Tab-separated table of N, CA and C in Angstrom:
chain	number	residue	atom	x	y	z
O	246	UNK	N	-27.647	-5.893	-19.347
O	246	UNK	CA	-27.967	-6.658	-18.167
O	246	UNK	C	-29.408	-5.885	-17.718
O	247	UNK	N	-30.221	-6.541	-17.232
O	247	UNK	CA	-31.462	-6.020	-16.795
O	247	UNK	C	-31.484	-5.441	-15.108
O	248	UNK	N	-32.223	-4.680	-14.846
O	248	UNK	CA	-32.118	-4.005	-13.571
O	248	UNK	C	-33.663	-4.058	-12.903
O	249	UNK	N	-33.860	-4.252	-11.929
O	249	UNK	CA	-35.543	-4.173	-11.133
O	249	UNK	C	-35.068	-2.770	-10.640
O	250	UNK	N	-36.150	-1.809	-10.847
O	250	UNK	CA	-36.473	-0.600	-10.566
O	250	UNK	C	-37.767	-0.303	-9.058
O	251	UNK	N	-37.333	0.488	-8.463
O	251	UNK	CA	-38.235	0.323	-7.471
O	251	UNK	C	-39.288	1.590	-7.699
O	252	UNK	N	-40.547	1.382	-7.777
O	252	UNK	CA	-41.566	1.699	-8.271
O	252	UNK	C	-42.814	2.150	-7.073
O	253	UNK	N	-43.451	3.161	-7.169
O	253	UNK	CA	-44.655	3.412	-6.202
O	253	UNK	C	-45.831	3.095	-6.712
O	254	UNK	N	-46.845	2.510	-5.872
O	254	UNK	CA	-48.124	2.310	-6.453
O	254	UNK	C	-48.788	3.351	-6.638
O	255	UNK	N	-49.640	3.705	-7.635
O	255	UNK	CA	-50.425	4.887	-7.699
O	255	UNK	C	-51.778	4.379	-7.395
O	256	UNK	N	-52.241	3.074	-8.397
O	256	UNK	CA	-53.896	2.283	-8.049
O	256	UNK	C	-53.457	0.943	-8.504
O	257	UNK	N	-54.223	0.072	-8.175
O	257	UNK	CA	-54.442	-1.088	-8.394
O	257	UNK	C	-55.871	-1.974	-8.508
O	258	UNK	N	-55.760	-2.834	-9.044
O	258	UNK	CA	-56.658	-3.512	-9.382
O	258	UNK	C	-56.452	-5.066	-9.866
O	259	UNK	N	-57.283	-6.165	-9.825
O	259	UNK	CA	-57.168	-7.177	-10.257
O	259	UNK	C	-55.842	-7.748	-10.954
O	260	UNK	N	-54.845	-8.089	-10.270
O	260	UNK	CA	-53.438	-8.649	-10.724
O	260	UNK	C	-52.576	-7.416	-11.323
O	261	UNK	N	-52.988	-6.157	-11.361
O	261	UNK	CA	-51.798	-5.220	-12.206
O	261	UNK	C	-51.804	-3.926	-11.179
O	262	UNK	N	-50.874	-3.327	-10.985
O	262	UNK	CA	-51.124	-1.846	-10.699
O	262	UNK	C	-50.293	-0.887	-11.726
O	263	UNK	N	-50.954	0.244	-11.287
O	263	UNK	CA	-50.340	1.606	-12.223
O	263	UNK	C	-49.136	2.075	-11.195
O	264	UNK	N	-47.857	2.142	-11.632
O	264	UNK	CA	-47.049	2.528	-10.842
O	264	UNK	C	-46.127	3.791	-11.384
O	265	UNK	N	-45.250	4.305	-10.605
O	265	UNK	CA	-44.505	5.645	-11.246
O	265	UNK	C	-43.197	5.495	-10.560
O	266	UNK	N	-42.373	6.050	-11.177
O	266	UNK	CA	-40.954	6.256	-10.777
O	266	UNK	C	-40.562	7.463	-11.799
O	267	UNK	N	-39.986	8.336	-11.013
O	267	UNK	CA	-39.257	9.604	-11.559
O	267	UNK	C	-40.241	10.080	-12.428
O	268	UNK	N	-41.237	10.206	-12.374
O	268	UNK	CA	-42.437	10.790	-13.347
O	268	UNK	C	-42.980	9.855	-14.396
O	269	UNK	N	-42.176	8.532	-14.521
O	269	UNK	CA	-42.696	7.607	-15.561
O	269	UNK	C	-43.772	7.018	-14.987
O	270	UNK	N	-44.672	6.803	-15.813
O	270	UNK	CA	-45.981	5.643	-15.196
O	270	UNK	C	-46.093	4.464	-16.350
O	271	UNK	N	-46.247	3.255	-15.462
O	271	UNK	CA	-46.499	2.140	-16.363
O	271	UNK	C	-47.489	1.110	-15.634
O	272	UNK	N	-47.833	0.564	-16.231
O	272	UNK	CA	-48.960	-0.392	-15.601
O	272	UNK	C	-48.276	-1.666	-15.636
O	273	UNK	N	-47.972	-2.431	-14.276
O	273	UNK	CA	-47.250	-3.894	-13.787
O	273	UNK	C	-47.943	-4.752	-13.152
O	274	UNK	N	-47.554	-5.974	-13.571
O	274	UNK	CA	-48.369	-7.225	-13.036
O	274	UNK	C	-48.116	-7.294	-11.461
O	275	UNK	N	-49.061	-7.606	-10.861
O	275	UNK	CA	-48.820	-7.976	-9.287
O	275	UNK	C	-49.025	-9.284	-9.020
O	276	UNK	N	-49.312	-10.037	-10.029
O	276	UNK	CA	-49.534	-11.627	-9.992
O	276	UNK	C	-48.678	-12.362	-9.213
O	277	UNK	N	-47.333	-11.975	-9.058
O	277	UNK	CA	-46.242	-12.638	-8.380
O	277	UNK	C	-46.138	-12.209	-6.787
O	278	UNK	N	-46.430	-11.005	-6.727
O	278	UNK	CA	-46.698	-10.834	-5.336
O	278	UNK	C	-48.213	-10.444	-4.746
O	279	UNK	N	-48.988	-10.729	-5.399
O	279	UNK	CA	-50.411	-10.248	-4.646
O	279	UNK	C	-50.939	-9.023	-4.599
O	280	UNK	N	-51.740	-8.366	-3.867
O	280	UNK	CA	-52.455	-7.107	-3.658
O	280	UNK	C	-51.359	-6.351	-3.409
O	281	UNK	N	-51.566	-5.013	-3.824
O	281	UNK	CA	-50.846	-3.981	-3.161
O	281	UNK	C	-51.672	-2.991	-3.058
O	282	UNK	N	-51.316	-2.181	-2.117
O	282	UNK	CA	-51.667	-0.968	-1.831
O	282	UNK	C	-51.260	0.559	-2.505
O	283	UNK	N	-52.147	1.502	-2.756
O	283	UNK	CA	-51.580	2.578	-2.959
O	283	UNK	C	-50.595	3.101	-2.124
O	284	UNK	N	-49.147	3.694	-2.449
O	284	UNK	CA	-48.242	4.326	-1.969
O	284	UNK	C	-47.268	3.152	-1.502
O	285	UNK	N	-47.697	1.696	-1.603
O	285	UNK	CA	-46.645	0.609	-1.636
O	285	UNK	C	-45.665	0.838	-2.413
O	286	UNK	N	-44.088	0.140	-2.220
O	286	UNK	CA	-43.041	0.238	-3.350
O	286	UNK	C	-42.846	-1.044	-3.369
O	287	UNK	N	-42.736	-1.309	-4.611
O	287	UNK	CA	-42.295	-2.454	-5.397
O	287	UNK	C	-40.956	-2.378	-6.407
O	288	UNK	N	-40.357	-3.722	-6.216
O	288	UNK	CA	-39.431	-3.969	-6.954
O	288	UNK	C	-40.052	-4.347	-8.436
O	289	UNK	N	-39.865	-3.288	-9.554
O	289	UNK	CA	-40.197	-4.097	-10.728
O	289	UNK	C	-39.236	-4.436	-11.896
O	290	UNK	N	-39.532	-5.689	-12.117
O	290	UNK	CA	-38.514	-6.007	-13.232
O	290	UNK	C	-39.514	-6.802	-14.668
O	291	UNK	N	-38.970	-6.014	-15.837
O	291	UNK	CA	-39.779	-6.425	-17.021
O	291	UNK	C	-41.199	-6.183	-16.774
O	292	UNK	N	-41.905	-5.193	-15.972
O	292	UNK	CA	-43.361	-4.934	-16.141
O	292	UNK	C	-43.765	-5.793	-15.308
O	293	UNK	N	-43.362	-6.466	-14.181
O	293	UNK	CA	-43.792	-7.197	-13.186
O	293	UNK	C	-43.300	-6.842	-11.924
O	294	UNK	N	-44.043	-6.723	-10.890
O	294	UNK	CA	-43.765	-6.587	-9.343
O	294	UNK	C	-42.965	-7.844	-8.760
O	295	UNK	N	-41.963	-7.733	-8.316
O	295	UNK	CA	-41.113	-9.038	-8.011
O	295	UNK	C	-41.290	-9.017	-6.586
O	296	UNK	N	-41.535	-8.139	-5.526
O	296	UNK	CA	-41.822	-8.272	-4.394
O	296	UNK	C	-41.786	-6.725	-3.909
O	297	UNK	N	-42.316	-6.824	-2.728
O	297	UNK	CA	-42.425	-5.043	-1.989
O	297	UNK	C	-41.265	-4.954	-1.126
O	298	UNK	N	-41.144	-3.398	-1.314
O	298	UNK	CA	-40.215	-2.834	-0.802
O	298	UNK	C	-40.367	-2.000	0.429
O	299	UNK	N	-39.399	-1.590	1.522
O	299	UNK	CA	-39.862	-0.873	2.046
O	299	UNK	C	-39.158	0.464	1.752
O	300	UNK	N	-39.451	1.718	2.221
O	300	UNK	CA	-38.946	3.060	1.836
O	300	UNK	C	-37.269	3.246	1.886
O	301	UNK	N	-36.586	2.537	3.018
O	301	UNK	CA	-35.151	2.841	2.978
O	301	UNK	C	-34.651	1.612	2.167
O	302	UNK	N	-34.922	0.632	1.824
O	302	UNK	CA	-34.704	-0.134	0.404
O	302	UNK	C	-34.662	0.221	-0.721
O	303	UNK	N	-35.899	0.873	-0.956
O	303	UNK	CA	-35.976	1.752	-2.306
O	303	UNK	C	-35.117	2.862	-2.469
O	304	UNK	N	-34.867	3.691	-1.261
O	304	UNK	CA	-33.778	4.969	-1.505
O	304	UNK	C	-32.324	4.160	-1.821
O	305	UNK	N	-32.034	3.087	-1.030
O	305	UNK	CA	-30.892	2.512	-1.220
O	305	UNK	C	-30.599	2.014	-2.608
O	306	UNK	N	-31.503	1.619	-3.441
O	306	UNK	CA	-31.515	0.819	-4.705
O	306	UNK	C	-31.441	2.121	-5.489
O	307	UNK	N	-32.261	3.149	-5.315
O	307	UNK	CA	-32.244	4.566	-6.203
O	307	UNK	C	-30.485	5.149	-6.042
O	308	UNK	N	-30.375	4.949	-5.063
O	308	UNK	CA	-28.832	5.738	-4.620
O	308	UNK	C	-27.911	4.962	-5.299
O	309	UNK	N	-28.172	3.495	-5.525
O	309	UNK	CA	-27.140	2.291	-5.905
O	309	UNK	C	-27.180	2.772	-7.661
O	310	UNK	N	-28.120	2.840	-8.199
O	310	UNK	CA	-28.374	3.089	-9.714
O	310	UNK	C	-27.936	4.836	-10.142
O	311	UNK	N	-28.094	5.645	-9.108
O	311	UNK	CA	-27.919	7.014	-9.623
O	311	UNK	C	-26.044	7.029	-9.288
O	312	UNK	N	-25.695	6.147	-8.503
O	312	UNK	CA	-24.211	5.942	-8.312
O	312	UNK	C	-23.588	5.655	-9.612
O	313	UNK	N	-24.301	4.388	-10.228
O	313	UNK	CA	-23.652	3.999	-11.175
O	313	UNK	C	-23.831	4.780	-12.625
O	314	UNK	N	-24.592	5.421	-12.696
O	314	UNK	CA	-24.940	6.435	-13.670
O	314	UNK	C	-23.565	7.492	-13.349
O	315	UNK	N	-23.528	8.017	-12.401
O	315	UNK	CA	-22.706	8.954	-11.962
O	315	UNK	C	-21.221	8.574	-12.578
O	316	UNK	N	-20.860	7.150	-11.761
O	316	UNK	CA	-19.346	6.838	-12.022
O	316	UNK	C	-19.238	6.743	-13.572
O	317	UNK	N	-20.386	5.970	-14.558
O	317	UNK	CA	-20.183	5.836	-15.906
O	317	UNK	C	-19.903	7.406	-16.546
O	318	UNK	N	-20.417	8.146	-15.814
O	318	UNK	CA	-20.399	9.660	-16.531
O	318	UNK	C	-19.052	10.354	-16.146
O	319	UNK	N	-18.468	9.914	-15.060
O	319	UNK	CA	-16.979	10.206	-14.545
O	319	UNK	C	-17.255	11.520	-13.567
O	320	UNK	N	-18.640	11.216	-12.878
O	320	UNK	CA	-19.029	12.350	-11.725
O	320	UNK	C	-18.912	11.788	-10.574
O	321	UNK	N	-18.697	12.320	-9.182
O	321	UNK	CA	-18.702	11.863	-7.918
O	321	UNK	C	-19.731	10.783	-7.842
O	322	UNK	N	-19.684	10.006	-7.076
O	322	UNK	CA	-20.337	8.632	-6.861
O	322	UNK	C	-20.464	8.252	-5.236
O	323	UNK	N	-19.351	8.537	-4.883
O	323	UNK	CA	-18.888	7.932	-3.339
O	323	UNK	C	-20.239	7.827	-2.347
O	324	UNK	N	-20.707	9.235	-2.312
O	324	UNK	CA	-21.639	9.753	-1.332
O	324	UNK	C	-23.217	8.891	-1.553
O	325	UNK	N	-23.408	8.588	-3.197
O	325	UNK	CA	-24.454	7.659	-3.239
O	325	UNK	C	-24.373	6.222	-2.591
O	326	UNK	N	-23.082	5.651	-2.223
O	326	UNK	CA	-22.726	4.431	-1.699
O	326	UNK	C	-22.378	4.583	-0.041
O	327	UNK	N	-22.977	5.444	0.702
O	327	UNK	CA	-22.782	5.682	1.882
O	327	UNK	C	-22.848	4.902	3.159
O	328	UNK	N	-23.999	3.629	2.673
O	328	UNK	CA	-24.197	2.772	3.545
O	328	UNK	C	-22.731	1.535	3.483
O	329	UNK	N	-21.878	2.049	2.441
O	329	UNK	CA	-21.125	0.734	2.089
O	329	UNK	C	-19.785	1.322	2.435
O	330	UNK	N	-19.419	2.757	2.659
O	330	UNK	CA	-18.004	3.452	2.886
O	330	UNK	C	-18.008	2.679	4.081
O	331	UNK	N	-16.524	2.429	4.558
O	331	UNK	CA	-15.920	2.151	5.877
O	331	UNK	C	-16.584	0.640	6.346
O	332	UNK	N	-16.980	-0.286	5.518
O	332	UNK	CA	-17.828	-1.518	5.906
O	332	UNK	C	-17.138	-2.619	5.433
O	333	UNK	N	-16.750	-3.547	6.068
O	333	UNK	CA	-16.254	-4.753	5.437
O	333	UNK	C	-17.298	-5.582	4.903
O	334	UNK	N	-17.046	-5.933	3.630
O	334	UNK	CA	-17.957	-6.881	2.758
O	334	UNK	C	-18.662	-8.098	3.739
O	335	UNK	N	-19.912	-8.151	3.692
O	335	UNK	CA	-20.918	-9.315	4.831
O	335	UNK	C	-21.502	-10.187	3.400
O	336	UNK	N	-21.755	-11.517	4.040
O	336	UNK	CA	-22.342	-12.307	3.633
O	336	UNK	C	-23.789	-12.000	3.844
O	337	UNK	N	-24.727	-12.394	2.561
O	337	UNK	CA	-26.495	-12.289	3.310
O	337	UNK	C	-26.385	-13.308	4.353
O	338	UNK	N	-27.423	-12.660	4.879
O	338	UNK	CA	-27.808	-13.517	6.220
O	338	UNK	C	-28.005	-15.036	5.952
O	339	UNK	N	-28.658	-15.387	4.865
O	339	UNK	CA	-29.431	-16.632	4.427
O	339	UNK	C	-27.622	-17.678	4.123
O	340	UNK	N	-26.817	-16.893	3.782
O	340	UNK	CA	-25.482	-17.756	3.770
O	340	UNK	C	-24.443	-17.882	4.781
O	341	UNK	N	-24.613	-17.327	5.867
O	341	UNK	CA	-23.853	-16.925	6.769
O	341	UNK	C	-24.162	-18.080	7.853
O	342	UNK	N	-24.538	-18.980	8.004
O	342	UNK	CA	-24.500	-20.108	8.742
O	342	UNK	C	-24.365	-21.433	7.905
O	343	UNK	N	-24.313	-21.361	6.857
O	343	UNK	CA	-24.120	-22.371	5.809
O	343	UNK	C	-22.271	-22.987	5.836
O	344	UNK	N	-22.510	-24.106	5.865
O	344	UNK	CA	-21.085	-24.875	6.030
O	344	UNK	C	-20.608	-25.488	4.877
O	345	UNK	N	-19.462	-24.741	4.454
O	345	UNK	CA	-18.966	-25.152	3.325
O	345	UNK	C	-17.719	-26.097	3.593
O	346	UNK	N	-17.686	-27.506	2.744
O	346	UNK	CA	-16.823	-28.734	3.037
O	346	UNK	C	-15.974	-28.678	1.640
O	347	UNK	N	-14.852	-28.625	1.577
O	347	UNK	CA	-13.851	-28.638	0.832
O	347	UNK	C	-14.015	-29.620	-0.272
O	348	UNK	N	-13.871	-29.615	-1.577
O	348	UNK	CA	-13.819	-30.731	-2.233
O	348	UNK	C	-12.129	-31.062	-2.382
O	349	UNK	N	-12.216	-32.296	-2.686
O	349	UNK	CA	-11.277	-33.096	-2.589
O	349	UNK	C	-10.836	-34.511	-2.866
């Protein structure tokens, strides 16, 4: 399974950026999203910045990844999914208005 990681831009130049996540730094391509600024948060997948993230979304992704690791290690993880506790599942916004017709 491949997972995108939130990273913070430390520096940027022509089509790439030096990014950091939890002490690890790596150079990533920004060709898919264009120019980024120092301090921007980006979702990185296989050394490519896929899109910009706001601080809250980056935190939620980090919490989810930490929650998965905790669950796999048998540790408490529910607090890392606080945004999902006591909430009914919801379709993404782009699917809510689509009409589904039964096949028959």
